[in-house]
Amino acid sequence: MRPTANRVVHLELHTGDLAHAREFYARICGWSAERVDTRNGSYLALELGGGLSGGIVECLAERSLWLPYVEVAEIGEATRRARLLGASVLLDPREGPAGWRSVVAAPAGGELAFWQPKR
């Protein structure tokens, strides 16, 4: 069975240097950022254009990485299917204010977040 195509709805940069990342992407891409303070630290919300949202998260990442969020109909099923296909689950489904997310690492490399919005 071929899975339905799901769209990328959010793109998030995880970095150890929020200030420099903000300046670089504003200058190179023209992306404006709005600072959001959360209980887990600072977050910069980005307007990427074309209906795609984004953000920059400051964290203790060994290496900065972009994490695409793919919208799914059922977060638990998407995470289970990824595991069956050989992915490592880095973050089990977790509820947040606007929906649920999980993060997986593909067997061939790369990380992907699944996103199920609250309706």
Coordinates of N, CA, C and O in Angstrom, one line a residue:
M1 N 0.8 -1.2 0.0 CA 0.0 0.0 0.0 C 0.9 1.2 0.0 O 1.8 1.4 0.8
R2 N 0.6 2.1 -0.9 CA 1.4 3.4 -1.0 C 0.8 4.4 -0.1 O -0.4 4.7 -0.1
P3 N 1.6 5.1 0.8 CA 1.1 6.1 1.7 C 0.6 7.3 0.9 O 1.2 7.6 -0.1
T4 N -0.3 8.0 1.5 CA -0.8 9.3 0.9 C 0.3 10.3 1.1 O 1.0 10.4 2.1
A5 N 0.5 11.2 0.1 CA 1.5 12.3 0.2 C 1.0 13.3 1.2 O -0.1 13.7 1.2
N6 N 1.9 13.6 2.1 CA 1.7 14.5 3.2 C 2.6 15.8 2.9 O 3.7 15.6 2.4
R7 N 2.1 16.9 3.2 CA 2.8 18.1 2.9 C 3.6 18.6 4.1 O 3.3 18.5 5.3
V8 N 4.8 19.3 3.8 CA 5.6 19.9 4.8 C 4.8 21.2 5.2 O 4.5 22.0 4.3
V9 N 4.6 21.4 6.5 CA 3.9 22.5 7.0 C 4.7 23.5 7.8 O 4.3 24.6 8.1
H10 N 5.9 23.1 8.2 CA 6.7 23.9 9.1 C 8.2 23.4 8.9 O 8.4 22.3 8.7
L11 N 9.1 24.4 9.0 CA 10.5 24.1 8.9 C 11.2 24.8 10.0 O 11.0 26.0 10.2
E12 N 11.9 24.0 10.8 CA 12.5 24.5 12.1 C 14.0 24.3 12.1 O 14.5 23.2 11.9
L13 N 14.7 25.3 12.4 CA 16.2 25.2 12.6 C 16.5 25.1 14.0 O 16.1 25.9 14.9
H14 N 17.3 24.0 14.4 CA 17.8 23.8 15.7 C 19.2 24.2 15.7 O 20.0 23.7 15.0
T15 N 19.6 25.2 16.6 CA 20.9 25.7 16.6 C 21.4 26.1 18.0 O 20.5 26.4 18.8
G16 N 22.7 26.2 18.1 CA 23.2 26.7 19.4 C 23.4 28.2 19.4 O 23.9 28.8 20.4
D17 N 23.2 28.9 18.3 CA 23.4 30.3 18.2 C 22.2 31.0 17.5 O 22.2 31.3 16.3
L18 N 21.2 31.3 18.3 CA 20.0 31.9 17.9 C 20.2 33.3 17.2 O 19.7 33.6 16.1
A19 N 21.0 34.1 17.9 CA 21.2 35.5 17.4 C 21.9 35.5 16.0 O 21.4 36.2 15.1
H20 N 22.9 34.7 15.8 CA 23.6 34.7 14.5 C 22.7 34.0 13.4 O 22.7 34.5 12.3
A21 N 22.0 33.0 13.8 CA 21.1 32.4 12.8 C 20.0 33.4 12.4 O 19.7 33.5 11.2
R22 N 19.5 34.1 13.3 CA 18.4 35.1 13.0 C 19.0 36.1 12.0 O 18.4 36.4 10.9
E23 N 20.2 36.7 12.3 CA 20.8 37.7 11.4 C 21.1 37.1 10.0 O 20.8 37.7 9.0
F24 N 21.7 35.9 10.0 CA 22.1 35.3 8.7 C 20.8 35.1 7.8 O 20.9 35.5 6.6
Y25 N 19.8 34.5 8.3 CA 18.6 34.2 7.5 C 17.8 35.4 7.1 O 17.2 35.5 6.0
A26 N 17.9 36.4 7.9 CA 17.2 37.7 7.6 C 17.9 38.4 6.4 O 17.3 38.8 5.5
R27 N 19.3 38.3 6.5 CA 20.1 39.0 5.4 C 20.1 38.2 4.1 O 20.0 38.8 3.1
I28 N 20.2 36.9 4.2 CA 20.3 36.1 3.0 C 19.0 35.7 2.4 O 18.9 35.6 1.2
C29 N 17.9 35.6 3.2 CA 16.6 35.1 2.6 C 15.5 36.2 2.8 O 14.4 36.0 2.3
G30 N 15.8 37.2 3.6 CA 14.8 38.2 3.9 C 13.7 37.8 4.9 O 12.6 38.3 4.9
W31 N 13.9 36.7 5.6 CA 12.9 36.2 6.6 C 12.9 37.0 7.8 O 13.9 37.2 8.5
S32 N 11.7 37.5 8.1 CA 11.6 38.3 9.4 C 11.2 37.3 10.5 O 10.6 36.3 10.3
A33 N 11.7 37.6 11.7 CA 11.5 36.7 12.8 C 10.9 37.5 14.0 O 11.1 38.6 14.2
E34 N 10.0 36.8 14.7 CA 9.4 37.3 15.9 C 9.7 36.4 17.1 O 9.5 35.2 17.1
R35 N 10.3 37.0 18.1 CA 10.7 36.3 19.3 C 9.5 35.8 20.1 O 8.6 36.6 20.4
V36 N 9.5 34.6 20.5 CA 8.5 34.0 21.3 C 9.2 33.3 22.5 O 10.1 32.5 22.3
D37 N 8.8 33.7 23.7 CA 9.4 33.1 24.9 C 8.5 32.0 25.4 O 7.3 32.2 25.5
T38 N 9.1 30.8 25.6 CA 8.4 29.6 26.0 C 9.0 29.1 27.3 O 10.1 29.6 27.7
R39 N 8.3 28.2 28.0 CA 8.9 27.7 29.2 C 10.2 26.9 29.0 O 11.0 26.7 29.9
N40 N 10.4 26.5 27.7 CA 11.7 25.8 27.4 C 12.7 26.7 26.8 O 13.8 26.1 26.3
G41 N 12.5 28.0 26.7 CA 13.6 28.9 26.2 C 13.0 29.7 25.1 O 11.8 29.9 24.9
S42 N 13.9 30.4 24.4 CA 13.6 31.3 23.3 C 13.3 30.5 22.0 O 13.9 29.5 21.7
Y43 N 12.4 31.1 21.2 CA 12.1 30.6 19.9 C 11.8 31.8 19.0 O 11.2 32.8 19.4
L44 N 12.3 31.7 17.8 CA 12.0 32.7 16.8 C 11.0 32.2 15.8 O 11.3 31.2 15.1
A45 N 9.8 32.7 15.7 CA 8.9 32.3 14.6 C 9.3 33.0 13.3 O 9.6 34.2 13.3
L46 N 9.3 32.3 12.2 CA 9.7 32.8 10.9 C 8.5 32.8 10.0 O 7.7 31.9 10.0
E47 N 8.4 33.8 9.2 CA 7.5 33.9 8.1 C 8.3 33.5 6.8 O 9.0 34.4 6.3
L48 N 8.1 32.3 6.3 CA 8.9 31.9 5.2 C 8.3 32.2 3.8 O 8.9 32.1 2.8
G49 N 7.0 32.5 3.8 CA 6.3 32.8 2.6 C 5.6 31.5 2.0 O 6.0 30.4 2.4
G50 N 4.7 31.7 1.1 CA 4.0 30.6 0.5 C 3.2 29.7 1.4 O 3.0 28.6 1.2
G51 N 2.8 30.3 2.5 CA 2.0 29.6 3.5 C 2.8 28.6 4.4 O 2.2 27.9 5.2
L52 N 4.1 28.6 4.3 CA 4.9 27.8 5.1 C 5.5 28.5 6.3 O 6.0 29.6 6.2
S53 N 5.2 28.0 7.5 CA 5.7 28.6 8.7 C 7.1 28.0 9.1 O 7.5 27.0 8.5
G54 N 7.8 28.7 9.9 CA 9.1 28.2 10.3 C 9.5 28.7 11.7 O 8.8 29.5 12.3
G55 N 10.6 28.3 12.1 CA 11.1 28.8 13.4 C 12.6 28.5 13.6 O 13.2 27.7 12.9
I56 N 13.2 29.2 14.5 CA 14.6 28.9 14.9 C 14.5 28.6 16.4 O 14.0 29.4 17.2
V57 N 15.1 27.5 16.8 CA 15.1 27.0 18.2 C 16.5 27.0 18.7 O 17.4 26.5 18.0
E58 N 16.8 27.7 19.8 CA 18.1 27.6 20.4 C 18.2 26.4 21.3 O 17.3 26.2 22.2
C59 N 19.1 25.5 21.1 CA 19.3 24.3 21.9 C 20.7 23.9 21.9 O 21.6 24.5 21.2
L60 N 21.0 22.9 22.7 CA 22.4 22.4 22.8 C 22.7 21.3 21.7 O 23.2 20.3 21.9
A61 N 22.3 21.6 20.4 CA 22.6 20.7 19.3 C 24.1 20.7 19.1 O 24.7 21.7 19.1
E62 N 24.6 19.5 18.8 CA 26.0 19.3 18.5 C 26.3 20.0 17.1 O 27.3 20.6 16.9
R63 N 25.3 19.9 16.3 CA 25.4 20.5 14.9 C 24.0 21.1 14.6 O 23.0 20.4 14.8
S64 N 24.0 22.3 14.0 CA 22.7 22.8 13.6 C 22.0 22.0 12.5 O 22.7 21.4 11.7
L65 N 20.7 21.9 12.6 CA 20.0 21.1 11.6 C 18.6 21.7 11.4 O 18.0 22.2 12.2
W66 N 18.1 21.5 10.1 CA 16.8 21.9 9.7 C 15.9 20.7 9.9 O 16.2 19.6 9.5
L67 N 14.8 20.8 10.6 CA 13.8 19.8 10.8 C 12.5 20.1 10.1 O 11.8 21.0 10.5
P68 N 12.1 19.3 9.1 CA 10.8 19.6 8.4 C 9.7 18.9 9.2 O 9.9 17.8 9.7
Y69 N 8.6 19.6 9.3 CA 7.4 19.0 10.0 C 6.4 18.6 8.9 O 6.1 19.5 8.0
V70 N 6.0 17.4 8.9 CA 5.1 16.9 7.9 C 3.7 16.6 8.6 O 3.7 15.9 9.6
E71 N 2.7 17.2 8.0 CA 1.3 17.0 8.6 C 0.8 15.6 8.3 O 0.9 15.2 7.2
V72 N 0.3 15.0 9.4 CA -0.3 13.6 9.2 C -1.7 13.6 9.9 O -2.0 14.5 10.7
A73 N -2.5 12.6 9.4 CA -3.8 12.5 10.0 C -3.8 11.9 11.4 O -4.7 12.3 12.2
E74 N -2.9 11.0 11.7 CA -2.9 10.4 13.0 C -1.4 10.2 13.4 O -0.7 9.4 12.8
I75 N -1.0 10.9 14.4 CA 0.4 11.0 14.8 C 0.9 9.6 15.3 O 2.0 9.2 15.0
G76 N 0.1 8.9 16.1 CA 0.5 7.6 16.5 C 0.8 6.6 15.4 O 1.7 5.9 15.4
E77 N -0.1 6.6 14.4 CA 0.0 5.7 13.3 C 1.2 6.0 12.4 O 2.0 5.2 12.0
A78 N 1.5 7.3 12.2 CA 2.6 7.7 11.4 C 3.9 7.4 12.1 O 4.9 6.9 11.5
T79 N 4.0 7.6 13.4 CA 5.2 7.2 14.2 C 5.4 5.7 14.2 O 6.5 5.2 14.0
R80 N 4.3 4.9 14.4 CA 4.4 3.5 14.4 C 4.9 3.0 13.0 O 5.8 2.1 12.9
R81 N 4.4 3.5 11.9 CA 4.7 3.1 10.6 C 6.2 3.4 10.3 O 6.9 2.6 9.7
A82 N 6.7 4.6 10.8 CA 8.1 5.0 10.6 C 9.0 4.0 11.3 O 10.0 3.5 10.8
R83 N 8.6 3.6 12.5 CA 9.4 2.6 13.3 C 9.4 1.3 12.6 O 10.5 0.6 12.4
L84 N 8.3 0.8 12.0 CA 8.2 -0.4 11.3 C 9.1 -0.4 10.0 O 9.6 -1.4 9.6
L85 N 9.3 0.8 9.5 CA 10.2 0.9 8.3 C 11.6 1.2 8.6 O 12.4 1.5 7.8
G86 N 12.0 1.0 9.9 CA 13.4 1.1 10.3 C 13.8 2.4 11.0 O 15.0 2.6 11.3
A87 N 12.9 3.4 11.1 CA 13.3 4.6 11.7 C 13.5 4.5 13.2 O 12.9 3.7 13.9
S88 N 14.4 5.3 13.8 CA 14.5 5.4 15.2 C 13.5 6.6 15.7 O 13.5 7.6 15.1
V89 N 12.8 6.3 16.7 CA 11.9 7.4 17.3 C 12.7 8.2 18.3 O 13.1 7.6 19.3
L90 N 12.9 9.4 18.0 CA 13.7 10.3 18.8 C 12.8 11.0 19.8 O 13.2 11.4 20.9
L91 N 11.5 11.2 19.5 CA 10.5 11.8 20.4 C 9.2 11.2 20.1 O 8.7 11.2 19.0
D92 N 8.7 10.5 21.1 CA 7.4 9.8 21.0 C 6.3 10.9 20.9 O 6.6 12.1 21.3
P93 N 5.2 10.6 20.3 CA 4.1 11.6 20.2 C 3.9 12.4 21.5 O 3.8 11.8 22.6
R94 N 3.9 13.7 21.4 CA 3.8 14.6 22.5 C 2.8 15.7 22.2 O 2.8 16.3 21.1
E95 N 1.9 15.9 23.1 CA 0.8 17.0 22.9 C 1.4 18.3 23.3 O 2.1 18.5 24.3
G96 N 1.1 19.3 22.4 CA 1.4 20.7 22.7 C 0.1 21.5 22.6 O -1.0 21.0 22.4
P97 N 0.2 22.8 22.7 CA -1.0 23.7 22.7 C -1.8 23.6 21.4 O -3.0 23.7 21.4
A98 N -1.1 23.4 20.3 CA -1.8 23.5 19.0 C -1.9 22.1 18.3 O -2.5 22.0 17.3
G99 N -1.3 21.1 18.9 CA -1.3 19.8 18.3 C -0.3 18.8 18.9 O 0.2 19.0 19.9
W100 N -0.1 17.7 18.1 CA 0.8 16.7 18.6 C 2.0 16.6 17.6 O 1.8 16.8 16.4
R101 N 3.2 16.2 18.1 CA 4.3 16.0 17.3 C 5.1 14.8 17.8 O 5.1 14.4 18.9
S102 N 5.9 14.3 16.8 CA 6.9 13.2 17.1 C 8.0 13.5 16.2 O 7.9 14.2 15.2
V103 N 9.2 12.9 16.5 CA 10.4 13.1 15.7 C 11.0 11.7 15.5 O 11.2 11.0 16.4
V104 N 11.4 11.5 14.2 CA 12.0 10.2 13.9 C 13.3 10.5 13.1 O 13.4 11.5 12.4
A105 N 14.2 9.5 13.1 CA 15.4 9.6 12.3 C 15.3 8.4 11.3 O 15.2 7.3 11.7
A106 N 15.4 8.8 10.1 CA 15.3 7.8 9.0 C 16.5 6.9 9.0 O 17.6 7.3 9.4
P107 N 16.4 5.6 8.6 CA 17.5 4.7 8.6 C 18.6 5.1 7.7 O 19.8 4.9 7.9
A108 N 18.3 5.9 6.6 CA 19.3 6.3 5.7 C 19.9 7.7 6.0 O 20.7 8.2 5.3
G109 N 19.4 8.2 7.1 CA 19.9 9.6 7.6 C 18.8 10.6 7.5 O 17.9 10.4 6.7
G110 N 18.9 11.7 8.2 CA 17.9 12.7 8.2 C 16.9 12.5 9.3 O 16.6 11.4 9.7
E111 N 16.4 13.6 9.8 CA 15.3 13.6 10.8 C 14.1 14.3 10.2 O 14.1 15.1 9.3
L112 N 12.9 13.8 10.7 CA 11.6 14.3 10.2 C 10.7 14.3 11.4 O 10.7 13.4 12.3
A113 N 9.9 15.4 11.5 CA 8.9 15.5 12.6 C 7.5 15.3 11.9 O 7.3 15.8 10.8
F114 N 6.7 14.6 12.6 CA 5.3 14.4 12.2 C 4.5 15.4 13.0 O 4.7 15.6 14.2
W115 N 3.4 16.0 12.4 CA 2.6 17.0 13.1 C 1.1 16.7 12.8 O 0.7 16.5 11.7
Q116 N 0.4 16.6 13.9 CA -1.1 16.4 13.8 C -1.7 17.6 14.5 O -1.7 17.7 15.8
P117 N -2.3 18.5 13.8 CA -2.9 19.7 14.4 C -4.2 19.4 15.2 O -4.8 18.4 14.8
K118 N -4.5 20.1 16.2 CA -5.8 20.0 16.9 C -6.8 20.6 15.9 O -6.6 21.6 15.3
R119 N -8.0 20.0 15.9 CA -9.0 20.5 15.0 C -10.2 20.9 15.8 O -10.5 20.5 16.8

